């Protein structure tokens, strides 16, 4: 069983170092939300490990080093490199399906069929990849693709397509 800090000690550490951790994390990350996440991460590590510090200077050095390492981990993470802020995504309009287009017909399908048809034909994923993305079985995805195609064909025939 790992050692844990008592409530009073955890409160003391939070009061003594929360501002330092937030400010240091903000200088690395540049975002308040990321700095707050780092602060929580550092305190979780501190509470889980409950290291025995030799002096107040050792305690402060451990907190600073752990904060810096957590920031570096965040900055080099794959998620950080491949994502954009929500504000940037809001500026990109969703594609609108033109009346009578194939995409409009796909959008009329029930959601399970719509998703697999879209991912397969528009995004180019294989059935196995779609199964992994949706947390589904590849056989289920193949069945939904087959049934979705049949429903799409029926919809298109109703609209006069051959």
mmCIF file of C-alpha atoms in Angstrom, residues 85-141:
data_model
loop_
_atom_site.group_PDB
_atom_site.id
_atom_site.type_symbol
_atom_site.label_atom_id
_atom_site.label_comp_id
_atom_site.label_asym_id
_atom_site.label_seq_id
_atom_site.Cartn_x
_atom_site.Cartn_y
_atom_site.Cartn_z
ATOM 1 C CA UNK A 85 -9.054 24.855 -29.917
ATOM 2 C CA UNK A 86 -12.836 24.608 -29.972
ATOM 3 C CA UNK A 87 -13.040 28.259 -31.029
ATOM 4 C CA UNK A 88 -11.120 27.462 -34.234
ATOM 5 C CA UNK A 89 -13.411 24.555 -35.036
ATOM 6 C CA UNK A 90 -16.486 26.758 -34.576
ATOM 7 C CA UNK A 91 -15.352 28.960 -37.452
ATOM 8 C CA UNK A 92 -15.486 26.044 -39.901
ATOM 9 C CA UNK A 93 -19.040 25.562 -41.168
ATOM 10 C CA UNK A 94 -20.515 22.083 -41.344
ATOM 11 C CA UNK A 95 -21.015 20.865 -44.898
ATOM 12 C CA UNK A 96 -24.554 21.400 -46.080
ATOM 13 C CA UNK A 97 -26.088 18.728 -48.272
ATOM 14 C CA UNK A 98 -27.715 20.121 -51.367
ATOM 15 C CA UNK A 99 -31.329 19.153 -51.930
ATOM 16 C CA UNK A 100 -31.436 15.996 -54.039
ATOM 17 C CA UNK A 101 -27.733 15.173 -53.578
ATOM 18 C CA UNK A 102 -26.341 11.829 -52.567
ATOM 19 C CA UNK A 103 -25.222 13.267 -49.214
ATOM 20 C CA UNK A 104 -28.789 14.462 -48.574
ATOM 21 C CA UNK A 105 -29.996 10.902 -49.166
ATOM 22 C CA UNK A 106 -27.292 9.519 -46.854
ATOM 23 C CA UNK A 107 -28.421 11.980 -44.174
ATOM 24 C CA UNK A 108 -31.940 10.530 -44.359
ATOM 25 C CA UNK A 109 -30.690 7.106 -43.257
ATOM 26 C CA UNK A 110 -31.039 6.043 -39.596
ATOM 27 C CA UNK A 111 -27.941 7.081 -37.564
ATOM 28 C CA UNK A 112 -26.191 3.667 -37.382
ATOM 29 C CA UNK A 113 -26.334 3.255 -41.165
ATOM 30 C CA UNK A 114 -25.594 6.916 -41.823
ATOM 31 C CA UNK A 115 -22.413 6.831 -39.743
ATOM 32 C CA UNK A 116 -20.902 3.736 -41.347
ATOM 33 C CA UNK A 117 -21.875 4.807 -44.893
ATOM 34 C CA UNK A 118 -20.361 8.244 -44.318
ATOM 35 C CA UNK A 119 -17.154 6.926 -42.779
ATOM 36 C CA UNK A 120 -16.739 4.269 -45.468
ATOM 37 C CA UNK A 121 -17.502 6.295 -48.596
ATOM 38 C CA UNK A 122 -16.771 9.889 -47.636
ATOM 39 C CA UNK A 123 -13.848 9.465 -45.237
ATOM 40 C CA UNK A 124 -12.369 6.319 -46.805
ATOM 41 C CA UNK A 125 -12.171 4.105 -43.723
ATOM 42 C CA UNK A 126 -12.291 0.315 -43.998
ATOM 43 C CA UNK A 127 -14.893 -1.733 -42.132
ATOM 44 C CA UNK A 128 -12.248 -2.803 -39.597
ATOM 45 C CA UNK A 129 -11.188 0.792 -39.002
ATOM 46 C CA UNK A 130 -14.806 1.911 -38.612
ATOM 47 C CA UNK A 131 -15.401 -0.879 -36.099
ATOM 48 C CA UNK A 132 -12.410 0.287 -34.080
ATOM 49 C CA UNK A 133 -13.489 3.945 -34.244
ATOM 50 C CA UNK A 134 -17.070 3.202 -33.203
ATOM 51 C CA UNK A 135 -16.192 0.516 -30.663
ATOM 52 C CA UNK A 136 -18.125 -2.060 -32.631
ATOM 53 C CA UNK A 137 -17.597 -5.479 -34.154
ATOM 54 C CA UNK A 138 -16.313 -5.561 -37.784
ATOM 55 C CA UNK A 139 -19.127 -7.975 -38.694
ATOM 56 C CA UNK A 140 -21.672 -5.490 -37.336
ATOM 57 C CA UNK A 141 -20.138 -2.709 -39.410
#
